[in-house]
Amino acid sequence: MPELPEVETTRRGIEPHLVGQQLAEVVLRCAKLRWPLERELVATLPGLTIRAVERRAKYLLLRLDRGNLLLHLGMSGSLRVLPQPQPPGRHDHVDLIFTSGVVLRLHDPRKFGALLWCPGEPLQHRLLRALGPEPLSDELNAHYLRKLASGRKQAVKPFIMSQQVIVGVGNIYASEALFRAGILPTAPAGSISLSRWQRLATAIKQVLNEAIEAGGTTLQDFTGGDGKPGYFKQQLQVYGRAGEPCTACHEQIRQIRLGQRSTYYCPRCQS
DNA sequence: ATGCGGACCTGTTAGC
DNA sequence: TGCTAACAGGTCCGCA
């Protein structure tokens, strides 16, 4: 489900409810998500207080006064803050219960998400260490992209979705950014000119920023920490619109499969 | 080094 | 209406 805008929306939704909260109890109802859930969480976390809720790539970082929790929502994960404990529904796999009674609940039907305990610096964790730059930072620019793409034959869409290249761009926003930049998703990354990388870098920043503003994209069941859906779906110009007219030129939007992912583009606007 | 396909898991939708 | 196949927001890993 969540790409960067949805994770950031979630972060903003839960942060004000969690900072300063002291953990009372951890309830694990599922043996494993992406990885086996560490039983030591149940013994280690009670008593610790959340100092900050940060995001790196599509990971949420809960910084505690000692150690950190790394959270990834996978394809279908979502978080809710509940004012008090409630009976769990289907796929409500984890509850973090605080001394105030507030509960942070992780819901994840497909179980591709992750919850990891990280005693040391989370940015040095093996899963985060090799990640590329944040797309909304100045590190993402045309020169960086051209240099990294040099000599590479991979299609530009899977290239920009690779988290070693840039983080946060998933399947929806990759198609949207390429449409805005007028670049075919199948163009080999190594063949793209500096000026087109410039347009793409700008498009990525714009589409992510606009999606964050709208509270993310809700396709089926995404909700931010407050349970509200995101409204960016209405602003999608190509994703999920196969056969419909292009918003710019009225040509039919096409759908192809690229790297096992559905990919949408306008054959007239993108070259 | 790069790039691809498979795997993980459940739910929903499209098609016969 | 009911069954089956394909597909869905991610990404790690192993292999060529």
Short mmCIF file of C-alpha atoms (C1' of nucleotides) in Angstrom, two decimals:
data_model
loop_
_atom_site.label_atom_id
_atom_site.label_comp_id
_atom_site.label_asym_id
_atom_site.label_seq_id
_atom_site.Cartn_x
_atom_site.Cartn_y
_atom_site.Cartn_z
CA MET A 1 0.00 0.00 0.00
CA PRO A 2 2.11 2.77 1.20
CA GLU A 3 4.64 4.73 -0.71
CA LEU A 4 6.40 7.72 0.79
CA PRO A 5 3.34 10.02 0.92
CA GLU A 6 1.26 7.42 2.73
CA VAL A 7 4.05 6.67 5.21
CA GLU A 8 4.59 10.38 5.81
CA THR A 9 0.85 10.90 6.23
CA THR A 10 0.84 8.10 8.76
CA ARG A 11 3.83 9.61 10.57
CA ARG A 12 2.15 12.98 10.83
CA GLY A 13 -1.05 11.35 12.00
CA ILE A 14 0.48 9.33 14.82
CA GLU A 15 3.33 11.58 15.98
CA PRO A 16 1.33 14.01 18.12
CA HIS A 17 -0.37 11.13 19.92
CA LEU A 18 2.82 9.18 20.62
CA VAL A 19 5.63 11.52 21.60
CA GLY A 20 6.07 11.36 25.36
CA GLN A 21 3.99 8.20 25.73
CA GLN A 22 5.41 5.48 27.95
CA LEU A 23 4.96 1.86 26.89
CA ALA A 24 3.03 -0.36 29.24
CA GLU A 25 2.52 -3.54 27.24
CA VAL A 26 3.22 -5.06 23.84
CA VAL A 27 0.75 -7.55 22.38
CA LEU A 28 1.90 -9.72 19.48
CA ARG A 29 -0.94 -11.73 17.93
CA CYS A 30 0.99 -12.96 14.93
CA ALA A 31 4.17 -15.01 14.89
CA LYS A 32 5.69 -13.26 11.93
CA LEU A 33 5.18 -10.48 9.45
CA ARG A 34 7.96 -10.13 6.89
CA TRP A 35 10.29 -11.50 9.55
CA PRO A 36 9.57 -13.39 12.75
CA LEU A 37 8.48 -10.97 15.44
CA GLU A 38 11.02 -10.83 18.22
CA ARG A 39 9.49 -12.06 21.43
CA GLU A 40 11.96 -9.92 23.35
CA LEU A 41 9.89 -6.88 22.35
CA VAL A 42 7.32 -7.95 24.91
CA ALA A 43 9.90 -7.96 27.69
CA THR A 44 12.10 -5.08 26.53
CA LEU A 45 9.69 -2.31 25.62
CA PRO A 46 7.52 -1.74 28.71
CA GLY A 47 8.76 1.27 30.63
CA LEU A 48 10.36 2.95 27.63
CA THR A 49 9.12 6.31 26.36
CA ILE A 50 8.74 7.48 22.75
CA ARG A 51 10.92 10.51 22.11
CA ALA A 52 10.33 11.03 18.39
CA VAL A 53 8.51 9.57 15.40
CA GLU A 54 10.63 9.88 12.29
CA ARG A 55 10.59 8.56 8.74
CA ARG A 56 13.43 7.31 6.58
CA ALA A 57 12.37 6.08 3.14
CA LYS A 58 9.20 4.03 3.71
CA TYR A 59 10.27 3.08 7.23
CA LEU A 60 8.87 4.67 10.35
CA LEU A 61 11.34 5.09 13.20
CA LEU A 62 10.02 5.22 16.72
CA ARG A 63 12.87 6.59 18.79
CA LEU A 64 12.59 5.51 22.39
CA ASP A 65 14.68 6.71 25.29
CA ARG A 66 16.64 3.52 24.85
CA GLY A 67 16.61 1.83 21.46
CA ASN A 68 14.37 2.18 18.44
CA LEU A 69 11.50 0.48 16.70
CA LEU A 70 11.62 0.17 12.94
CA LEU A 71 8.27 -0.18 11.25
CA HIS A 72 7.57 -0.94 7.61
CA LEU A 73 4.01 -1.13 6.32
CA GLY A 74 4.73 -3.37 3.35
CA MET A 75 1.93 -3.48 0.77
CA SER A 76 -1.09 -3.51 3.01
CA GLY A 77 -0.04 -2.27 6.43
CA SER A 78 -1.62 0.60 8.32
CA LEU A 79 -1.40 2.08 11.79
CA ARG A 80 -4.16 3.41 13.98
CA VAL A 81 -4.00 5.29 17.22
CA LEU A 82 -6.81 4.22 19.55
CA PRO A 83 -7.72 6.29 22.60
CA GLN A 84 -8.08 3.12 24.66
CA PRO A 85 -7.68 -0.65 24.24
CA GLN A 86 -10.28 -2.28 21.99
CA PRO A 87 -10.88 -5.88 20.94
CA PRO A 88 -8.75 -6.69 17.90
CA GLY A 89 -10.20 -7.19 14.45
CA ARG A 90 -8.93 -9.53 11.78
CA HIS A 91 -5.29 -8.80 10.86
CA ASP A 92 -4.71 -6.51 13.82
CA HIS A 93 -1.35 -8.13 14.51
CA VAL A 94 0.36 -5.87 17.03
CA ASP A 95 -0.75 -3.47 19.78
CA LEU A 96 1.61 -1.14 21.57
CA ILE A 97 -0.28 -0.17 24.71
CA PHE A 98 0.84 2.92 26.58
CA THR A 99 0.43 3.77 30.25
CA SER A 100 -2.12 6.46 29.32
CA GLY A 101 -4.33 3.79 27.72
CA VAL A 102 -3.57 4.98 24.19
CA VAL A 103 -2.88 2.13 21.77
CA LEU A 104 -0.86 2.05 18.55
CA ARG A 105 -2.32 -0.77 16.47
CA LEU A 106 -0.68 -2.36 13.44
CA HIS A 107 -3.07 -3.84 10.88
CA ASP A 108 -1.59 -5.73 7.92
CA PRO A 109 -3.61 -8.30 5.96
CA ARG A 110 -0.78 -9.40 3.67
CA LYS A 111 1.88 -9.49 6.38
CA PHE A 112 4.56 -7.94 4.20
CA GLY A 113 5.19 -5.34 6.87
CA ALA A 114 7.93 -5.42 9.45
CA LEU A 115 8.42 -4.48 13.08
CA LEU A 116 12.03 -4.63 14.18
CA TRP A 117 13.79 -3.80 17.42
CA CYS A 118 16.97 -1.87 16.89
CA PRO A 119 19.04 -1.17 20.01
CA GLY A 120 21.62 0.93 18.13
CA GLU A 121 21.46 3.72 15.57
CA PRO A 122 18.55 2.81 13.26
CA LEU A 123 20.02 4.52 10.21
CA GLN A 124 22.92 2.06 10.42
CA HIS A 125 20.59 -0.93 10.46
CA ARG A 126 21.41 -3.26 7.56
CA LEU A 127 18.02 -2.60 5.95
CA LEU A 128 18.49 1.18 6.01
CA ARG A 129 22.22 1.53 5.50
CA ALA A 130 22.30 1.23 1.71
CA LEU A 131 19.20 3.29 0.95
CA GLY A 132 19.43 6.11 -1.58
CA PRO A 133 18.70 9.76 -0.82
CA GLU A 134 15.34 11.14 0.25
CA PRO A 135 13.48 12.37 -2.85
CA LEU A 136 12.42 15.62 -1.19
CA SER A 137 15.99 16.54 -0.29
CA ASP A 138 18.45 18.45 -2.48
CA GLU A 139 20.42 15.23 -2.87
CA LEU A 140 17.89 14.16 -5.48
CA ASN A 141 18.79 16.17 -8.54
CA ALA A 142 19.51 15.72 -12.24
CA HIS A 143 23.27 15.29 -11.86
CA TYR A 144 22.91 12.62 -9.22
CA LEU A 145 20.43 10.67 -11.33
CA ARG A 146 22.41 10.91 -14.52
CA LYS A 147 25.57 9.78 -12.81
CA LEU A 148 23.90 6.81 -11.17
CA ALA A 149 22.12 5.81 -14.38
CA SER A 150 25.21 6.03 -16.51
CA GLY A 151 25.74 2.83 -18.46
CA ARG A 152 22.63 1.17 -17.12
CA LYS A 153 20.19 -0.51 -19.45
CA GLN A 154 17.43 -0.97 -16.93
CA ALA A 155 14.16 0.76 -17.82
CA VAL A 156 13.81 4.11 -16.10
CA LYS A 157 10.70 3.14 -14.14
CA PRO A 158 12.19 0.22 -12.22
CA PHE A 159 15.36 2.32 -11.92
CA ILE A 160 13.62 5.13 -10.02
CA MET A 161 11.69 2.58 -7.96
CA SER A 162 14.92 1.01 -6.75
CA GLN A 163 15.40 2.11 -3.16
CA GLN A 164 19.16 2.14 -3.65
CA VAL A 165 18.68 4.91 -6.22
CA ILE A 166 15.99 7.02 -4.55
CA VAL A 167 13.74 6.04 -1.70
CA GLY A 168 10.02 6.46 -1.42
CA VAL A 169 8.93 6.22 -5.05
CA GLY A 170 6.65 3.21 -5.46
CA ASN A 171 4.53 1.89 -8.26
CA ILE A 172 1.88 4.60 -8.30
CA TYR A 173 4.09 7.66 -8.10
CA ALA A 174 6.68 6.25 -10.51
CA SER A 175 4.07 6.16 -13.30
CA GLU A 176 2.73 9.57 -12.29
CA ALA A 177 6.15 11.24 -12.18
CA LEU A 178 7.18 9.80 -15.56
CA PHE A 179 3.94 11.08 -17.09
CA ARG A 180 4.55 14.56 -15.72
CA ALA A 181 8.11 14.50 -17.03
CA GLY A 182 7.04 13.22 -20.48
CA ILE A 183 9.34 10.20 -20.28
CA LEU A 184 8.43 6.67 -21.39
CA PRO A 185 8.66 4.19 -18.52
CA THR A 186 10.56 1.77 -20.76
CA ALA A 187 13.34 4.21 -21.72
CA PRO A 188 16.73 2.79 -20.68
CA ALA A 189 17.96 4.74 -17.66
CA GLY A 190 21.40 5.22 -19.19
CA SER A 191 19.97 6.91 -22.28
CA ILE A 192 18.21 9.80 -20.55
CA SER A 193 19.57 13.31 -21.02
CA LEU A 194 20.44 15.68 -18.20
CA SER A 195 17.54 18.00 -19.04
CA ARG A 196 15.10 15.09 -18.91
CA TRP A 197 16.53 13.96 -15.57
CA GLN A 198 15.95 17.51 -14.42
CA ARG A 199 12.31 17.30 -15.41
CA LEU A 200 11.95 13.92 -13.74
CA ALA A 201 13.59 15.02 -10.49
CA THR A 202 11.22 17.99 -10.37
CA ALA A 203 8.22 15.81 -11.23
CA ILE A 204 9.04 13.30 -8.48
CA LYS A 205 9.26 16.06 -5.87
CA GLN A 206 6.05 17.67 -7.08
CA VAL A 207 3.96 14.54 -7.19
CA LEU A 208 5.15 13.36 -3.77
CA ASN A 209 4.58 16.78 -2.21
CA GLU A 210 1.11 17.07 -3.68
CA ALA A 211 0.25 13.56 -2.52
CA ILE A 212 1.42 14.34 1.02
CA GLU A 213 -0.73 17.49 0.94
CA ALA A 214 -3.72 15.35 -0.04
CA GLY A 215 -3.05 12.86 2.74
CA GLY A 216 -1.80 10.12 0.42
CA THR A 217 -3.55 7.84 -2.04
CA THR A 218 -6.26 5.47 -0.87
CA LEU A 219 -6.89 2.71 -3.41
CA GLN A 220 -8.63 0.20 -1.19
CA ASP A 221 -8.11 0.62 2.49
CA PHE A 222 -5.24 2.94 3.28
CA THR A 223 -5.89 5.28 6.17
CA GLY A 224 -3.60 7.62 8.04
CA GLY A 225 -3.15 7.31 11.79
CA ASP A 226 -6.49 9.00 12.34
CA GLY A 227 -8.43 6.50 10.21
CA LYS A 228 -9.09 8.95 7.40
CA PRO A 229 -8.37 7.96 3.77
CA GLY A 230 -6.08 9.91 1.45
CA TYR A 231 -7.49 11.98 -1.37
CA PHE A 232 -4.73 11.90 -3.96
CA LYS A 233 -6.48 9.21 -6.00
CA GLN A 234 -8.57 11.92 -7.62
CA GLN A 235 -5.39 13.55 -8.89
CA LEU A 236 -3.84 10.46 -10.47
CA GLN A 237 -3.38 11.12 -14.17
CA VAL A 238 -2.29 7.72 -15.46
CA TYR A 239 -2.16 5.13 -12.67
CA GLY A 240 -5.16 2.80 -12.85
CA ARG A 241 -6.57 4.67 -15.87
CA ALA A 242 -5.88 2.19 -18.69
CA GLY A 243 -8.13 2.89 -21.68
CA GLU A 244 -9.27 6.26 -20.35
CA PRO A 245 -8.34 9.47 -22.17
CA CYS A 246 -5.12 11.27 -21.30
CA THR A 247 -5.84 14.41 -19.27
CA ALA A 248 -3.54 16.36 -21.56
CA CYS A 249 -4.11 15.03 -25.11
CA HIS A 250 -7.07 12.58 -24.89
CA GLU A 251 -5.06 9.68 -26.27
CA GLN A 252 -5.94 6.40 -24.51
CA ILE A 253 -3.78 5.62 -21.50
CA ARG A 254 -1.92 2.34 -21.96
CA GLN A 255 -1.07 -0.31 -19.43
CA ILE A 256 1.97 -2.56 -19.74
CA ARG A 257 3.88 -4.86 -17.41
CA LEU A 258 7.36 -3.75 -16.45
CA GLY A 259 9.42 -5.64 -13.91
CA GLN A 260 6.27 -7.56 -12.93
CA ARG A 261 4.51 -4.31 -12.04
CA SER A 262 1.61 -2.64 -13.81
CA THR A 263 2.78 0.47 -15.57
CA TYR A 264 0.64 3.23 -17.07
CA TYR A 265 1.58 5.89 -19.59
CA CYS A 266 0.33 8.08 -22.41
CA PRO A 267 1.90 7.01 -25.72
CA ARG A 268 1.57 10.52 -27.14
CA CYS A 269 2.76 12.65 -24.19
CA GLN A 270 5.62 10.36 -23.19
CA SER A 271 8.60 9.52 -25.40
"C1'" DA B 1 27.96 -5.09 -10.81
"C1'" DT B 2 23.54 -5.39 -12.81
"C1'" DG B 3 19.09 -7.00 -13.48
"C1'" DC B 4 15.65 -10.31 -13.37
"C1'" DG B 5 12.29 -13.55 -11.38
"C1'" DG B 6 10.58 -15.86 -7.29
"C1'" DA B 7 9.08 -15.62 -2.80
"C1'" DC B 8 6.48 -13.91 1.08
"C1'" DC B 9 0.54 -13.58 2.30
"C1'" DT B 10 -4.37 -12.41 2.01
"C1'" DG B 11 -8.15 -10.14 -0.20
"C1'" DT B 12 -10.57 -8.40 -4.16
"C1'" DT B 13 -11.78 -8.33 -8.80
"C1'" DA B 14 -12.11 -10.01 -13.65
"C1'" DG B 15 -13.36 -13.53 -16.54
"C1'" DC B 16 -15.32 -17.81 -17.91
"C1'" DT C 1 -24.19 -17.64 -9.27
"C1'" DG C 2 -19.81 -19.94 -8.57
"C1'" DC C 3 -15.15 -21.27 -9.40
"C1'" DT C 4 -10.41 -19.88 -10.79
"C1'" DA C 5 -6.89 -16.95 -12.14
"C1'" DA C 6 -4.83 -12.71 -12.02
"C1'" DC C 7 -3.67 -8.83 -9.64
"C1'" DA C 8 -2.80 -5.51 -5.63
"C1'" DG C 9 0.52 0.23 -2.57
"C1'" DG C 10 6.99 -3.56 -1.26
"C1'" DT C 11 11.42 -5.51 -1.18
"C1'" DC C 12 14.70 -9.19 0.06
"C1'" DC C 13 17.21 -12.84 -1.88
"C1'" DG C 14 19.37 -15.97 -5.08
"C1'" DC C 15 20.71 -16.72 -9.50
"C1'" DA C 16 22.36 -15.66 -14.27
#
